[in-house]
Amino acid sequence: MQSTDLGNKESGKIWHRKPSPATHDGIIVNIVHSTSEYHPKVLRFLNVAFDGSGDSFIAGDHQGNIYAFDLRGNRFALVQRTAQACTALAFNLRRKSEFLVAVADYSIKCFDTVTKELVSWMRGHESSVSSISVHASGRYAITTSSDTAQLWDLDTFQRKRKLNIRQSVGIQKVFFLPFSNTILSCFKDNSIFAWECDTLFCKYQLPAPPEGSSIVYKVFAVTRDGRILAAGGKSNHLHLWCLETTQLFRIIQMPTKVRAVRHLEFLPDSFDAGSNQVLGVLSQDGIMRFVNIQTCKLLFEIGSVEEGISSSVISPHGRYIVSIMENGSLNIYSVQALTQEINKPPPPLVKVIEDLPNNTPSSGNLKMKMVSGGVQRPARSKESRIQTRTLKQDLAGNVENKENELSEGLNKKRLQILLKGYGEYPTKYRMFIWRSLLQLPENHTAFSSLVDKGTHVAYLNLQKKYPIKSRKLLRVLQRTLSALAHWSAIFSDTPYLPLLAFPFVKLFQNNQLICFEVVATLIINWCQHWFEYFPNPPINILSMIENVLAFHDKELLQHFIERDVTSQLYAWPLLETVFSEVLTREEWLRLFDNVFSNHPSFLLMAVVAYNTCSRAPLLNSTLKDDIEYFFHHRNNLDINVVIREVYRLMETTPADIHPRSMLDAFVALTKGQYPIFNQYPKFIVDYQTQERERIRNDELDFLRERQTVENMQAEVDEQRAEDEAWYQKQELLRRAEETRREMLLQEEEKMAQQRHRLAAAKRELKIKEMRLQDAARRRFLKLQQDQREMELRRLEDEIERKVQMRDEEIAATASDLEMRQLELESQKRLYEKDLTRSQDAIAKEIRDGADAHRRKVALEEHMFRNLLETSQLGNRTRRVVEDNLAKAEQACLDADWQIQALHKQKCDDQQRSEGYQEVATLLRKNRRREVEVLNAMMKEEAKKWKEAKEKELHLESEKRASALSDASRKWFLKQETSAALEHGGDLLCKEVPWLQREHMASNYLPQTSQLNGVSEMDSSAQTFSSRKTTEWNHMEHDLLKKVRNLRQRLTAQARNRCQPPHLLVT
């Protein structure tokens, strides 16, 4: 046997080698679904369903995984994960790839095996769905739960009909008959109805099972042609119904091992035209037995006690059987392998008969004498004579005991012997034996005529006096009592008849005919002389019981007399209820096994025996109420002791007081028509009937009059109600009219408000449109203005560029002039050098005379010149730094102006600046570089200022050092200074422009060359330069101040033209 574990695979092969099922078990493959977790476990399969072809089926486990198995293609696939346990499956829909699944949330879902998508979701059940039946056309489906069944249209997936039942009556199963439009509904009370699918018209109802059967239907199966219904339950009996004749035609008894049937299914055959003959029966031991319903022969079995089957499904063509095992796995069986032994060819028709080895006749009973000359007759032995005599005695006994022979081959004497031996009849055959003992005629026609008369008037309100919980039992009791009342008029007035008939009605509630005939037979035979003192209790019968009790137990009777307890208290309650109040079901059945098997006087003796067997508690009872209570309730009394006591009383009671002498023998009901029952005082019954009829007529007249008054009162009330309703309606109409008028006014007000709002909205829209137009116009004007401003700025830029070019030309011209001035100065220096040489030659003589004085003067002059050079050097450095500072400030102002202009241009050209992003990037980089240069210049300027301050401090210290040496020669310096001023007064006008040019040229020369030029001047020129130093400084300060003022004015003008933003980001 092959085994396949699905595991976590979503598809794969069912078997990996060609299956070869064995004949003894027929298993093709065993399928297991286990998980590959840390603790592996087996997922149990719950339901299986074949498709219409029979080669594919689907199976669902308790976690909602649904697999499709293709037996022809040897493939399986996971088609859906519902995440809920499936309770039922169906795979034979009109669209072959779709299937229905009922899940644990009481809903039904339709999926597609190809697309694996949800097609529809149907809800409506309030409990778990146990089965799904699909019509042969695939258009309809019936889903069944314990409380309802619902019919669905599978084209629209809408519910068409719903079957509602009483809560007390549950549903077993509702399904379609194969290849027909008939719906079969099976209920838990064994009632089965057939309905037309389209009109839901009830076609027929199957009659109740026979009385002797105690089976309760649980499972059902129907042949493919829909003619035979098999039903089973918690019993080893199977009932086979013919649905065409609606009759039970066979009862099959399974082996004794079978105690309950869990599943039934017919095995289809390709050649039986749908009339399946083989039925699969799954019993409680997990074994499925296949039997032939015609020959009642067991063909084969699947499953075992160790590996039991939970449920099985057979393919439509009958080739495969899929069983869900009790361990949760799937077994796939081959029907061909299982039926291989059954389908063997028949043995040959020709048989050879061989002679026996000895042909001598047997001489067991006959003795032959061989005599010469002839053959004589066989001599009769003694044994043969005895046998002949015995045979004659048996024939005579049969004639005498003919009255003991019962129907169905039973004998009353033998049944009594059996009853005395076991104390009761077998439960399985008790109803059959009772029917034989009572010789029931089963007059269907007569009983139907009684039933057709309807419910008798005396028992219309039976449920008020006897509130029975079971509606079915009440209905059967009412029908039985009505039939008895229609049979004989006295039974309509008998108050204890319901108590008398109830135990038999409860016992034969599924067969009302048998129930009626049993009660009628009981009344005719065991209730003889009961109605002679009607409406009083049967005094004569109670006297018989009292006489027997007085004979057998005088003490007990004396105790009853002393306590004022009559036979109506200790005997009549037992008779009118036929012991049903004081005995349990089993005890009551055992007692009536003996009652129906003996003379009618047995019932009266049973009353006496019950009293004598209970003498101890009765003698201890001193109150009449306690004794009355004793005979209306169950007591601790062994029924076997009572029955033995009855038999003793039957044998020991004298004939003169024995009830047998006063009661007739058993008389069965007549066939065809029931006998006339008139053993009652007719005049009393007739009088009571007449009085009752008169009272009934008076009551009817009273009821009619009361009904008339009530009708009139109802009409008056109705008229009053109509008038009140009319007035209320008019009032409501008036209020409604007012309400409608108010609503119309409100609607008109709302409409007016809406119109105002709409006009305001239109006005706002118009104003908004005008504003937009005005904004567009202003934007256009601003655009034109911006364009004109751009033109003006472009012209200003052009003018500024021309001004800059002019300035550059002027600067170039100035540089040329400076070069010329340098040339002139160089010539002047040459001339001065020549002049100095000539003067030195001329004054050489003068200097020779005063060499000592001149050296001193020269030394002091050298010191003064050093001081002058130091002062001039400091002044030049300061001028250079100031000039650099002015240039840096001008550069900063120019950079700010350029940045502001670029920023303004960027703000103006923002909407069309996408094409100038690179230029803007370069400008930003340039601005950053300019800022870096400016910062570097500022740092250098700060450094220079620091250096200048240090030099000024050094100069001050030098000045303090030289002040002491200069004090002694102050008078001489003043004298020389005045002389120099006088000497240079005439040359002032001529020398000032030359000195200015010399000063400008000195700014562009290196400092070393200036120092060298100063050192080469003679003492007279140096003296003249020192004298005019202060004037030159003032002139230079004024010139630099004018330059700074001019640059500030130019910067202010540029700022006023550009109007830059307050915050400039670089």
PDB file of C-alpha atoms in Angstrom, residues 19 42 64 214 234 283 289 306 424 447 519 719 762 785 835 837 888 983:
ATOM      1  CA  PRO A  19      -0.777   1.364  -8.005  1.00  0.00           C
ATOM      2  CA  VAL A  42      -1.661  15.398  11.296  1.00  0.00           C
ATOM      3  CA  GLY A  64      -9.873  24.904   5.948  1.00  0.00           C
ATOM      4  CA  SER A 214     -37.897   0.948  17.290  1.00  0.00           C
ATOM      5  CA  LYS A 234     -29.210   3.223  15.869  1.00  0.00           C
ATOM      6  CA  SER A 283     -21.470   0.699  11.155  1.00  0.00           C
ATOM      7  CA  ARG A 289     -20.022  -3.710   4.600  1.00  0.00           C
ATOM      8  CA  GLU A 306      -7.980  -1.076  14.219  1.00  0.00           C
ATOM      9  CA  GLU A 424     -41.583 -11.563  29.135  1.00  0.00           C
ATOM     10  CA  PHE A 447     -60.824   2.421  10.401  1.00  0.00           C
ATOM     11  CA  VAL A 519     -57.729  -0.615  22.513  1.00  0.00           C
ATOM     12  CA  GLN A 719     -68.234  52.030  13.246  1.00  0.00           C
ATOM     13  CA  LYS A 762     -22.827  85.878  -9.330  1.00  0.00           C
ATOM     14  CA  GLN A 785       6.886  99.588 -16.780  1.00  0.00           C
ATOM     15  CA  LEU A 835      74.157 122.656  -9.855  1.00  0.00           C
ATOM     16  CA  ARG A 837      78.574 120.031  -8.168  1.00  0.00           C
ATOM     17  CA  ALA A 888      38.826  99.383  -0.225  1.00  0.00           C
ATOM     18  CA  HIS A 983      66.309 132.373   0.859  1.00  0.00           C
TER      19      HIS A 983
END
